[in-house]
mmCIF file of C-alpha atoms in Angstrom:
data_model
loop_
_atom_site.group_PDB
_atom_site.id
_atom_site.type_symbol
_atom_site.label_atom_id
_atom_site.label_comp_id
_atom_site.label_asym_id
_atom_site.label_seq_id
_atom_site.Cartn_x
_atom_site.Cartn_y
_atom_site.Cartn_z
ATOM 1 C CA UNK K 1 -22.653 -0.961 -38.109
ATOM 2 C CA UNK K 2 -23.068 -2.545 -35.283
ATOM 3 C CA UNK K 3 -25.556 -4.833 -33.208
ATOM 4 C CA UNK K 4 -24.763 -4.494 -29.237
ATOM 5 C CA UNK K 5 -25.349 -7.626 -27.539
ATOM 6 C CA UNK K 6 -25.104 -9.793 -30.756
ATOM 7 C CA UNK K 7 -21.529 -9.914 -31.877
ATOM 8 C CA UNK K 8 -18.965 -12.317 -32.207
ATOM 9 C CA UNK K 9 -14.910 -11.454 -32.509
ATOM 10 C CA UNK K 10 -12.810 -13.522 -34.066
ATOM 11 C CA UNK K 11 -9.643 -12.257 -32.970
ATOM 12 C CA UNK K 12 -8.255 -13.509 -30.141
ATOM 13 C CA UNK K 13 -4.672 -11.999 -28.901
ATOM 14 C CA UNK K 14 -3.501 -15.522 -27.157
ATOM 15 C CA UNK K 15 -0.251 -15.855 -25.210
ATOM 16 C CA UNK K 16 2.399 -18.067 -26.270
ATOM 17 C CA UNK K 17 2.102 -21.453 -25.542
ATOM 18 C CA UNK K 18 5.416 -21.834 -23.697
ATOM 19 C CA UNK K 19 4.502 -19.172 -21.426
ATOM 20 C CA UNK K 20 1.360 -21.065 -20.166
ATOM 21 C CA UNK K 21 3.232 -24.292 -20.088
ATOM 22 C CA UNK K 22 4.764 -23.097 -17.467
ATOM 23 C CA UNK K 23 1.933 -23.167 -15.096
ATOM 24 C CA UNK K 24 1.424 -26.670 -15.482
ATOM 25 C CA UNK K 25 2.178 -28.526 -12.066
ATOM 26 C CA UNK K 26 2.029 -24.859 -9.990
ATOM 27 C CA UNK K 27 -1.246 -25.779 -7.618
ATOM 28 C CA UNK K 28 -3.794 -22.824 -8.167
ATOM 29 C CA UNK K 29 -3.383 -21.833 -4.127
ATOM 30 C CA UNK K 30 0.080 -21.097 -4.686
ATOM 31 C CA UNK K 31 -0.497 -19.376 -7.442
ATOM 32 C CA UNK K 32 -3.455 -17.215 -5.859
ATOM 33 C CA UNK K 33 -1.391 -16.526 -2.659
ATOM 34 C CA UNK K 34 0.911 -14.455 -5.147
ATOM 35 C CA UNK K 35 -1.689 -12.080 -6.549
ATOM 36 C CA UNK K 36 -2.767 -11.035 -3.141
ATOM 37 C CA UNK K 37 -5.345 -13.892 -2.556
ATOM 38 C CA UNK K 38 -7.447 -11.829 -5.747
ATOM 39 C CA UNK K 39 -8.281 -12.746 -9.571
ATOM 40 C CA UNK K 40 -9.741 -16.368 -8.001
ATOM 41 C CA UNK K 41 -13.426 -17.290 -9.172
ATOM 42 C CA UNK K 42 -15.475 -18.108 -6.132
ATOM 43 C CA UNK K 43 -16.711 -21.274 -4.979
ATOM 44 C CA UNK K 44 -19.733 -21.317 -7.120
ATOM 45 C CA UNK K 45 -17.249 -22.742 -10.096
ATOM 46 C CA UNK K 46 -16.895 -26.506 -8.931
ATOM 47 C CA UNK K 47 -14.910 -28.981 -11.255
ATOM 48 C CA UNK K 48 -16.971 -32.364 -12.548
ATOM 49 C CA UNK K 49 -14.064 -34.320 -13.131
ATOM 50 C CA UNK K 50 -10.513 -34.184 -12.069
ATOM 51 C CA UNK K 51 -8.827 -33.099 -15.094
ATOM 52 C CA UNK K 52 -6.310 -29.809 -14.452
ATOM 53 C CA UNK K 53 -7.494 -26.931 -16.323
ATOM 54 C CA UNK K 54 -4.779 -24.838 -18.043
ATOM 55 C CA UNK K 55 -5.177 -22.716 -21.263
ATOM 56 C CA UNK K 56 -6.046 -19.676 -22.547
ATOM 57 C CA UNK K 57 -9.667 -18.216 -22.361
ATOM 58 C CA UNK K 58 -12.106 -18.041 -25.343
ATOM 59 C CA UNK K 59 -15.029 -16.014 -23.770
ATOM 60 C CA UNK K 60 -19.135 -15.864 -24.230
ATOM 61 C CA UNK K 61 -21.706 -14.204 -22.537
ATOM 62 C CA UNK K 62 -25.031 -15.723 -23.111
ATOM 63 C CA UNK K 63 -28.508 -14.539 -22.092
ATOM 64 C CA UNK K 64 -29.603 -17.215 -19.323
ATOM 65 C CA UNK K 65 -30.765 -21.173 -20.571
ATOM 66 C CA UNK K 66 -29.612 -19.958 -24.035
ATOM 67 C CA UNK K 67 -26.548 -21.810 -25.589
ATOM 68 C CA UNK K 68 -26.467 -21.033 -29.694
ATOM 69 C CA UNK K 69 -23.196 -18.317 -29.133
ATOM 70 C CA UNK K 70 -21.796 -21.463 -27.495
ATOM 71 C CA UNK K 71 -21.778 -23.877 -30.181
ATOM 72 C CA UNK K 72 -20.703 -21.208 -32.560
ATOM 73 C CA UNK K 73 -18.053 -20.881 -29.906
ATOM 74 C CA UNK K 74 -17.301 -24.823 -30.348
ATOM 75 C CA UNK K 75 -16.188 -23.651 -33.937
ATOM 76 C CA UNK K 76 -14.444 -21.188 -34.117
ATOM 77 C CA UNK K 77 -11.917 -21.710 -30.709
ATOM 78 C CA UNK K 78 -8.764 -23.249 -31.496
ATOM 79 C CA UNK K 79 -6.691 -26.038 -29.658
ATOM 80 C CA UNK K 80 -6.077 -25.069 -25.977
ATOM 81 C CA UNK K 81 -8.672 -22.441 -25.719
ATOM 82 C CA UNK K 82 -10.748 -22.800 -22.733
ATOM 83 C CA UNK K 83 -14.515 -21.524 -23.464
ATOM 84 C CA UNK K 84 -15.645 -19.559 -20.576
ATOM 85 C CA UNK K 85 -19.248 -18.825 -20.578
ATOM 86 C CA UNK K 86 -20.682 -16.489 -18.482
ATOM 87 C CA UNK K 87 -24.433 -17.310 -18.502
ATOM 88 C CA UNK K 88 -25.259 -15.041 -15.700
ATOM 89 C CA UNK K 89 -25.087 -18.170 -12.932
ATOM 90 C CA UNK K 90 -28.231 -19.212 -13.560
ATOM 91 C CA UNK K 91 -28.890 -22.247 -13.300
ATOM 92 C CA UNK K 92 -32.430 -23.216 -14.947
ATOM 93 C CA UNK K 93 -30.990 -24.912 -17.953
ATOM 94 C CA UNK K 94 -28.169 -26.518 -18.593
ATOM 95 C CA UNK K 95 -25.149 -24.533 -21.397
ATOM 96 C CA UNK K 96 -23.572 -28.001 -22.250
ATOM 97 C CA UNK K 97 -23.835 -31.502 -21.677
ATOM 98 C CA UNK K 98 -21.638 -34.657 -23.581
ATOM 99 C CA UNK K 99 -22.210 -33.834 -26.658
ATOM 100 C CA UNK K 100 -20.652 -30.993 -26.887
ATOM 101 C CA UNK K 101 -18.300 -31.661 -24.397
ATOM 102 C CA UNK K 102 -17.406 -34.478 -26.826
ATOM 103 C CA UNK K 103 -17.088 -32.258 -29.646
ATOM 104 C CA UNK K 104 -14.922 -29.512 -27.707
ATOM 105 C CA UNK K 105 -12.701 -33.033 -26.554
ATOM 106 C CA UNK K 106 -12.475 -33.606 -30.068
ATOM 107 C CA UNK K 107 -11.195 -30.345 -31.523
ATOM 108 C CA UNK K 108 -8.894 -30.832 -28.277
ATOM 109 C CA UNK K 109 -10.418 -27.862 -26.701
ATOM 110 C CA UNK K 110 -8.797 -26.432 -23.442
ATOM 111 C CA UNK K 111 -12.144 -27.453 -21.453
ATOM 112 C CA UNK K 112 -15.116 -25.650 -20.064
ATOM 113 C CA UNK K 113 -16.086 -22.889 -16.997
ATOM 114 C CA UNK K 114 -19.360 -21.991 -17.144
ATOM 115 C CA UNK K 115 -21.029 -19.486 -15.163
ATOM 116 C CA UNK K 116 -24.639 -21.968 -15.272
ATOM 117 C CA UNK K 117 -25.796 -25.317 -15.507
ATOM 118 C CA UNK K 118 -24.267 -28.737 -16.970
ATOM 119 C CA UNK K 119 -25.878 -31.568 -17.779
ATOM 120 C CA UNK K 120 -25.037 -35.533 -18.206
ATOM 121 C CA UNK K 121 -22.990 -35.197 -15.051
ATOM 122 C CA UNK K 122 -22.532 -39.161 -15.159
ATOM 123 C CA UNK K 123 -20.186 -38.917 -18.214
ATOM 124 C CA UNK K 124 -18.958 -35.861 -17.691
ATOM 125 C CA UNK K 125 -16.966 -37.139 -14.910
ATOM 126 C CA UNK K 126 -15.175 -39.688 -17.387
ATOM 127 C CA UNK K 127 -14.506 -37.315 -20.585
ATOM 128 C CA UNK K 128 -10.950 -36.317 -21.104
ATOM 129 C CA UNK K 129 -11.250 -32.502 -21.009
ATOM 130 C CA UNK K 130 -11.751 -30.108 -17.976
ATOM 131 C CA UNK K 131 -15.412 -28.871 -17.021
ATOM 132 C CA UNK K 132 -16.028 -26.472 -14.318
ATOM 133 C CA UNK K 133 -19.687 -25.278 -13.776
ATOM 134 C CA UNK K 134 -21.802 -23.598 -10.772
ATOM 135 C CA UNK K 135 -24.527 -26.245 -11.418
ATOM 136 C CA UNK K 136 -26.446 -28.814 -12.815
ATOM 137 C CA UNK K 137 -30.233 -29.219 -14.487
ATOM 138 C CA UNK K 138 -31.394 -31.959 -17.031
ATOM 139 C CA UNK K 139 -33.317 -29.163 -18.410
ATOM 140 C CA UNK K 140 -32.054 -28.603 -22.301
ATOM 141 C CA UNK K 141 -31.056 -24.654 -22.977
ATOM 142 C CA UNK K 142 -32.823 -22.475 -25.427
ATOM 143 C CA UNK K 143 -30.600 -21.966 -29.167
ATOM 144 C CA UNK K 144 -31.880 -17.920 -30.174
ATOM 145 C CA UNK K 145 -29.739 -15.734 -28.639
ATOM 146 C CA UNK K 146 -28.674 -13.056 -27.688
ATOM 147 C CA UNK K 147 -24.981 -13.472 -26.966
ATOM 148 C CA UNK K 148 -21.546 -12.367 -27.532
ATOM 149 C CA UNK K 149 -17.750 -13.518 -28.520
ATOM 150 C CA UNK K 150 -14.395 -12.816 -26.947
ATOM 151 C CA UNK K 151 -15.516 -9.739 -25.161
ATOM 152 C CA UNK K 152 -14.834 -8.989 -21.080
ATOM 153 C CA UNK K 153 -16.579 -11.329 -19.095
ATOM 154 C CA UNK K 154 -17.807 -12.345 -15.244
ATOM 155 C CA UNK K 155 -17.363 -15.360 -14.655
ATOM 156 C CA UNK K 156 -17.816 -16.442 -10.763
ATOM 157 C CA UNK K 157 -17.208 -13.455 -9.626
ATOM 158 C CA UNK K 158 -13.750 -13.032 -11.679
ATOM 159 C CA UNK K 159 -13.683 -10.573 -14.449
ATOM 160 C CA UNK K 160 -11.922 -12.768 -17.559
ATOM 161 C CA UNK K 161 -10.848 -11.215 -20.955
ATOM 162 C CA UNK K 162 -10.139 -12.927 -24.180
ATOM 163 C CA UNK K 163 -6.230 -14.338 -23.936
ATOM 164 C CA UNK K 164 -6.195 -14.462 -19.997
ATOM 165 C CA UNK K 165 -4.342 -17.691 -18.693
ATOM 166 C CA UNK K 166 -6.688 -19.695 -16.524
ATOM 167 C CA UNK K 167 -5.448 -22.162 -14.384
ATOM 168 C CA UNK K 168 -7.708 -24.912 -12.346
ATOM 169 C CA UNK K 169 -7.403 -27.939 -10.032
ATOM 170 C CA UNK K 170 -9.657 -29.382 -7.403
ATOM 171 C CA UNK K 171 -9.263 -26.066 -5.669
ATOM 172 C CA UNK K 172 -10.652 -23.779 -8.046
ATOM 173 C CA UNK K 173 -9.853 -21.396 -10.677
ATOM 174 C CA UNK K 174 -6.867 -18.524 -10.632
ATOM 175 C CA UNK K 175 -7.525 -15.857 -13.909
ATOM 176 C CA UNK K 176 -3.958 -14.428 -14.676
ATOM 177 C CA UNK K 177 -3.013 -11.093 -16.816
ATOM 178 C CA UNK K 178 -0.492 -12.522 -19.427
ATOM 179 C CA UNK K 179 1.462 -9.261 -19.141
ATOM 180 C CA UNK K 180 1.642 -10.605 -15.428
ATOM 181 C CA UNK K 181 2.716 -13.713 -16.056
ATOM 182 C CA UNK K 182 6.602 -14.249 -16.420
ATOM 183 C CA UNK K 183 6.822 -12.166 -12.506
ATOM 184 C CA UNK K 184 4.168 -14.177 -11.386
ATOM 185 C CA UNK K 185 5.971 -17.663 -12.196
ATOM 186 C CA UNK K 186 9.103 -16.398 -10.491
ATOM 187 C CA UNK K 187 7.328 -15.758 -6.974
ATOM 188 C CA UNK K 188 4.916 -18.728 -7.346
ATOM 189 C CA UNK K 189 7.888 -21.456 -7.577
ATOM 190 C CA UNK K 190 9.660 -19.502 -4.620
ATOM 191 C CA UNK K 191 6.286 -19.837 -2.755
ATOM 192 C CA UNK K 192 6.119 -23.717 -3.911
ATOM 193 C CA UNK K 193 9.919 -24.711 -2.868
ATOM 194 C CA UNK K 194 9.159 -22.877 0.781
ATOM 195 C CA UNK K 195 6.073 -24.665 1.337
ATOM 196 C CA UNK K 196 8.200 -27.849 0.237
ATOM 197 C CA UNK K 197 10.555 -26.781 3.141
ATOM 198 C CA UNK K 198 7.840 -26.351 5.149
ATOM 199 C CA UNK K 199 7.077 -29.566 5.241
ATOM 200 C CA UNK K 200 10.291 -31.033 6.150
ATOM 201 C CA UNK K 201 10.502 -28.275 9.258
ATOM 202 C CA UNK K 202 6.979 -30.137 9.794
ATOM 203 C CA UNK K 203 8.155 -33.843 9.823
ATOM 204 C CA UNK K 204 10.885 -32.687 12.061
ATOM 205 C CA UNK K 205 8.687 -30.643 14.575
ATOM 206 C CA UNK K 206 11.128 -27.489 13.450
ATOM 207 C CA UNK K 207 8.413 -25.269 12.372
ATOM 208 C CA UNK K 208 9.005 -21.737 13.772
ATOM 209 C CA UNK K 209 5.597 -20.757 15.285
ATOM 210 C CA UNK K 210 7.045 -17.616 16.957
ATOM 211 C CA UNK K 211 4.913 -15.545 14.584
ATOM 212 C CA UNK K 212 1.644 -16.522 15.687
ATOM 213 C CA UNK K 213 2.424 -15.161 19.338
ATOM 214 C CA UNK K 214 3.744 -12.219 17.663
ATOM 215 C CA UNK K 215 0.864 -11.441 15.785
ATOM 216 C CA UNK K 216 -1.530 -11.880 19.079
ATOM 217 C CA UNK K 217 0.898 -9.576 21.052
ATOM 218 C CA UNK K 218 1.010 -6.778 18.377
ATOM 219 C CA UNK K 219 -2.932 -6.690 18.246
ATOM 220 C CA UNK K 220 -2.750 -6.787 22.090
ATOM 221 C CA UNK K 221 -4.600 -9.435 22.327
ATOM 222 C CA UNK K 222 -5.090 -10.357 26.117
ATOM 223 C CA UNK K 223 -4.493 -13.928 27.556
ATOM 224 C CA UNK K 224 -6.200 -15.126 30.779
#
């Protein structure tokens, strides 16, 4: 039997822990500009401290203001997962705040996106674990439900499934495909060491800009 809109799944098919390692350090831009500038949450998904977001998701959907799936959440992810709560972007009452954020530190939790509200934004910004969010409201959430568990969610405007690799900086969020993953890496560090050389043709006033001209001329673009 089952209850649609009220379930929770324990299994979670997670990647191997060496294989997201290796996305520490890659900055999410570089990373994005390899999947065709798609699979990036939008700009709704701000970070509240600086702490680098890399893990493996843990997912809930939540009815609006309502955070009881969450805390259930809290107990049942494991090290590194990141819980990524898609509360519909509203933004009426806040999913988490320091307390939980506190406990999800102290189970040494992956960190936080949430598709809603925060709240304690103060101490938030001085906690030791990652927390994205499209908002913030002092107002508590609701604990009744209905909500589920490590099912497909939308989370700023990125579909996420249980197991994805999510990686975050100041930038924003990338939501990788572990099946994608090992190709992925290869391109993004090629990307990252010509950007590197970039920078030196830069410093040295060596950058080729032939291709903007080139670009203009094959849209024929007139010039007066």
């Amino acid at each position: 039997m089952t209850n649609i809109g009220m379930r929770i799944n324990t299994k979670v098919k997670r990647p191997a822990k060496e294989l997201i390692s290796q996305f520490e350090n890659l900055p999410v831009p570089v990373i994005a500009d390899n999947m065709n500038r798609m699979f990036c949450m939008n700009s709704t998904i701000r970070p509240f401290n600086d702490k680098p977001l890399l893990g493996q998701a843990f997912t809930i959907r939540t009815r609006p203001g309502d955070n009881l799936l969450v805390h259930k959440a809290l107990d049942l992810a494991e090290p590194g997962d990141i819980l990524v709560v898609d509360a519909q972007g509203d933004l009426t009452n806040a999913i988490i705040g320091e307390l939980m954020a506190l406990y999800a530190q102290k189970r040494y939790l992956g960190g936080f996106i949430i598709d809603g509200a925060v709240r304690d934004v103060e101490a938030l910004k001085h906690l030791d674990i990652p927390i994205y969010a499209a908002g913030v409201n002092p107002r508590g959430p609701y604990k009744d439900g209905p909500g589920e568990i490590n099912v497909p969610v939308n989370c700023g405007g990125a579909v996420v499934n249980p197991g994805d690799i999510l990686v975050g900086d100041q930038d924003g969020i990338v939501v990788i495909n572990p099946a994608d993953a090992e190709q992925l890496l290869i391109h993004s560090r090629k990307k990252l060491q010509l950007e590197e050389e970039t920078k030196k043709e830069i410093e040295s006033l060596n950058w080729d800009r032939t291709w903007v001209d080139e670009a203009l001329i094959s849209k024929k673009t007139v010039f007066n």
